[in-house]
mmCIF file of N, CA and C in Angstrom:
data_model
loop_
_atom_site.group_PDB
_atom_site.id
_atom_site.type_symbol
_atom_site.label_atom_id
_atom_site.label_comp_id
_atom_site.label_asym_id
_atom_site.label_seq_id
_atom_site.Cartn_x
_atom_site.Cartn_y
_atom_site.Cartn_z
ATOM 1 N N MET L 286 0.839 -1.160 0.006
ATOM 2 C CA MET L 286 -0.003 0.013 -0.016
ATOM 3 C C MET L 286 0.887 1.235 -0.014
ATOM 4 N N ARG L 287 0.544 2.221 -0.793
ATOM 5 C CA ARG L 287 1.299 3.504 -0.844
ATOM 6 C C ARG L 287 0.395 4.607 -0.423
ATOM 7 N N TYR L 288 1.046 5.637 0.217
ATOM 8 C CA TYR L 288 0.255 6.793 0.683
ATOM 9 C C TYR L 288 0.622 8.026 -0.076
ATOM 10 N N PHE L 289 -0.327 8.928 -0.169
ATOM 11 C CA PHE L 289 -0.119 10.242 -0.855
ATOM 12 C C PHE L 289 -0.422 11.360 0.169
ATOM 13 N N THR L 290 0.221 12.479 -0.065
ATOM 14 C CA THR L 290 -0.040 13.664 0.761
ATOM 15 C C THR L 290 -1.395 14.292 0.255
ATOM 16 N N PRO L 291 -1.877 15.236 1.031
ATOM 17 C CA PRO L 291 -3.162 15.898 0.575
ATOM 18 C C PRO L 291 -2.910 16.622 -0.744
ATOM 19 N N GLU L 292 -1.703 16.963 -1.106
ATOM 20 C CA GLU L 292 -1.358 17.623 -2.358
ATOM 21 C C GLU L 292 -1.177 16.651 -3.509
ATOM 22 N N GLY L 293 -1.297 15.325 -3.177
ATOM 23 C CA GLY L 293 -1.201 14.363 -4.233
ATOM 24 C C GLY L 293 0.168 13.821 -4.472
ATOM 25 N N GLU L 294 1.147 14.181 -3.600
ATOM 26 C CA GLU L 294 2.538 13.696 -3.765
ATOM 27 C C GLU L 294 2.680 12.323 -3.089
ATOM 28 N N LEU L 295 3.432 11.480 -3.727
ATOM 29 C CA LEU L 295 3.622 10.121 -3.182
ATOM 30 C C LEU L 295 4.557 10.204 -1.970
ATOM 31 N N VAL L 296 4.189 9.564 -0.886
ATOM 32 C CA VAL L 296 5.023 9.493 0.333
ATOM 33 C C VAL L 296 5.997 8.363 0.151
ATOM 34 N N PRO L 297 7.310 8.630 0.281
ATOM 35 C CA PRO L 297 8.284 7.584 0.080
ATOM 36 C C PRO L 297 8.167 6.453 1.155
ATOM 37 N N THR L 298 8.545 5.303 0.750
ATOM 38 C CA THR L 298 8.674 4.190 1.785
ATOM 39 C C THR L 298 9.876 4.518 2.621
ATOM 40 N N PRO L 299 9.951 3.896 3.803
ATOM 41 C CA PRO L 299 11.181 4.004 4.603
ATOM 42 C C PRO L 299 12.450 3.706 3.851
ATOM 43 N N ALA L 300 12.422 2.648 3.075
ATOM 44 C CA ALA L 300 13.573 2.263 2.329
ATOM 45 C C ALA L 300 13.944 3.285 1.281
ATOM 46 N N GLU L 301 12.969 3.895 0.603
ATOM 47 C CA GLU L 301 13.219 4.955 -0.378
ATOM 48 C C GLU L 301 13.768 6.176 0.313
ATOM 49 N N ALA L 302 13.240 6.542 1.464
ATOM 50 C CA ALA L 302 13.724 7.723 2.174
ATOM 51 C C ALA L 302 15.147 7.502 2.642
ATOM 52 N N ALA L 303 15.452 6.245 3.142
ATOM 53 C CA ALA L 303 16.788 5.951 3.575
ATOM 54 C C ALA L 303 17.803 6.020 2.413
ATOM 55 N N GLY L 304 17.427 5.492 1.310
ATOM 56 C CA GLY L 304 18.277 5.501 0.093
ATOM 57 C C GLY L 304 18.550 6.961 -0.346
ATOM 58 N N LYS L 305 17.514 7.810 -0.355
ATOM 59 C CA LYS L 305 17.702 9.189 -0.715
ATOM 60 C C LYS L 305 18.608 9.886 0.268
ATOM 61 N N ALA L 306 18.476 9.619 1.523
ATOM 62 C CA ALA L 306 19.310 10.217 2.531
ATOM 63 C C ALA L 306 20.753 9.806 2.360
ATOM 64 N N GLU L 307 20.918 8.541 2.095
ATOM 65 C CA GLU L 307 22.305 7.975 1.913
ATOM 66 C C GLU L 307 22.992 8.602 0.699
ATOM 67 N N ASN L 308 22.233 8.830 -0.367
ATOM 68 C CA ASN L 308 22.745 9.519 -1.545
ATOM 69 C C ASN L 308 23.148 10.983 -1.276
ATOM 70 N N ARG L 309 22.330 11.622 -0.462
ATOM 71 C CA ARG L 309 22.631 12.964 -0.069
ATOM 72 C C ARG L 309 23.898 13.029 0.794
ATOM 73 N N VAL L 310 24.061 12.122 1.729
ATOM 74 C CA VAL L 310 25.271 12.044 2.509
ATOM 75 C C VAL L 310 26.472 11.812 1.644
ATOM 76 N N GLN L 311 26.370 10.896 0.688
ATOM 77 C CA GLN L 311 27.473 10.600 -0.198
ATOM 78 C C GLN L 311 27.907 11.798 -1.026
ATOM 79 N N ARG L 312 26.948 12.529 -1.496
ATOM 80 C CA ARG L 312 27.216 13.788 -2.264
ATOM 81 C C ARG L 312 27.930 14.778 -1.460
ATOM 82 N N GLU L 313 27.519 14.967 -0.166
ATOM 83 C CA GLU L 313 28.102 15.920 0.717
ATOM 84 C C GLU L 313 29.506 15.478 1.055
ATOM 85 N N ARG L 314 29.762 14.266 1.233
ATOM 86 C CA ARG L 314 31.162 13.709 1.553
ATOM 87 C C ARG L 314 32.049 14.024 0.347
ATOM 88 N N GLN L 315 31.534 13.760 -0.876
ATOM 89 C CA GLN L 315 32.348 14.039 -2.092
ATOM 90 C C GLN L 315 32.636 15.552 -2.165
ATOM 91 N N LYS L 316 31.667 16.304 -1.912
ATOM 92 C CA LYS L 316 31.844 17.802 -1.944
ATOM 93 C C LYS L 316 32.900 18.285 -0.941
ATOM 94 N N ALA L 317 32.859 17.724 0.287
ATOM 95 C CA ALA L 317 33.810 18.092 1.338
ATOM 96 C C ALA L 317 35.211 17.630 0.944
ATOM 97 N N ALA L 318 35.330 16.401 0.329
ATOM 98 C CA ALA L 318 36.625 15.909 -0.037
ATOM 99 C C ALA L 318 37.205 16.776 -1.147
ATOM 100 N N LYS L 319 36.368 17.234 -2.109
ATOM 101 C CA LYS L 319 36.856 18.081 -3.182
ATOM 102 C C LYS L 319 37.278 19.431 -2.674
ATOM 103 N N LEU L 320 36.582 20.022 -1.697
ATOM 104 C CA LEU L 320 36.969 21.217 -1.094
ATOM 105 C C LEU L 320 38.296 21.103 -0.344
ATOM 106 N N ALA L 321 38.423 19.991 0.410
ATOM 107 C CA ALA L 321 39.641 19.766 1.180
ATOM 108 C C ALA L 321 40.836 19.636 0.212
ATOM 109 N N ALA L 322 40.673 18.941 -0.910
ATOM 110 C CA ALA L 322 41.738 18.758 -1.861
ATOM 111 C C ALA L 322 42.121 20.139 -2.469
ATOM 112 N N LYS L 323 41.098 21.010 -2.720
ATOM 113 C CA LYS L 323 41.403 22.319 -3.286
ATOM 114 C C LYS L 323 42.190 23.133 -2.283
ATOM 115 N N LEU L 324 41.810 23.081 -0.991
ATOM 116 C CA LEU L 324 42.496 23.835 0.038
ATOM 117 C C LEU L 324 43.957 23.376 0.130
ATOM 118 N N ARG L 325 44.200 22.016 0.103
ATOM 119 C CA ARG L 325 45.550 21.503 0.129
ATOM 120 C C ARG L 325 46.340 21.934 -1.072
ATOM 121 N N GLU L 326 45.674 22.017 -2.206
ATOM 122 C CA GLU L 326 46.360 22.491 -3.450
ATOM 123 C C GLU L 326 46.824 23.915 -3.257
ATOM 124 N N LEU L 327 46.086 24.696 -2.501
ATOM 125 C CA LEU L 327 46.436 26.121 -2.211
ATOM 126 C C LEU L 327 47.406 26.272 -1.048
ATOM 127 N N GLY L 328 47.819 25.126 -0.505
ATOM 128 C CA GLY L 328 48.767 25.196 0.613
ATOM 129 C C GLY L 328 48.108 25.364 1.959
ATOM 130 N N ILE L 329 46.863 25.089 2.045
ATOM 131 C CA ILE L 329 46.149 25.195 3.291
ATOM 132 C C ILE L 329 45.721 23.843 3.800
ATOM 133 N N ASN L 330 46.123 23.529 5.044
ATOM 134 C CA ASN L 330 45.749 22.255 5.628
ATOM 135 C C ASN L 330 44.365 22.400 6.271
ATOM 136 N N PRO L 331 43.325 21.790 5.726
ATOM 137 C CA PRO L 331 41.977 21.937 6.278
ATOM 138 C C PRO L 331 41.907 21.595 7.723
ATOM 139 N N GLN L 332 42.709 20.632 8.185
ATOM 140 C CA GLN L 332 42.661 20.168 9.603
ATOM 141 C C GLN L 332 43.135 21.253 10.497
ATOM 142 N N ASP L 333 44.047 22.074 10.050
ATOM 143 C CA ASP L 333 44.549 23.173 10.913
ATOM 144 C C ASP L 333 43.646 24.356 11.067
ATOM 145 N N ASN L 334 42.620 24.443 10.210
ATOM 146 C CA ASN L 334 41.784 25.636 10.142
ATOM 147 C C ASN L 334 40.366 25.351 10.683
ATOM 148 N N PHE L 335 40.067 24.201 11.198
ATOM 149 C CA PHE L 335 38.733 23.960 11.632
ATOM 150 C C PHE L 335 38.723 23.569 13.079
#
């Protein structure tokens, strides 16, 4: 059985919501790693500045 909001939007299952959250976490980790690499490229140690 699937549920919909009053606006007609499908409510995700717990598994769908967890998968979406995991994807978001992975994207944020990649973004942080890219930023840290750029800072190191500029001679800045990210660990020293946080």
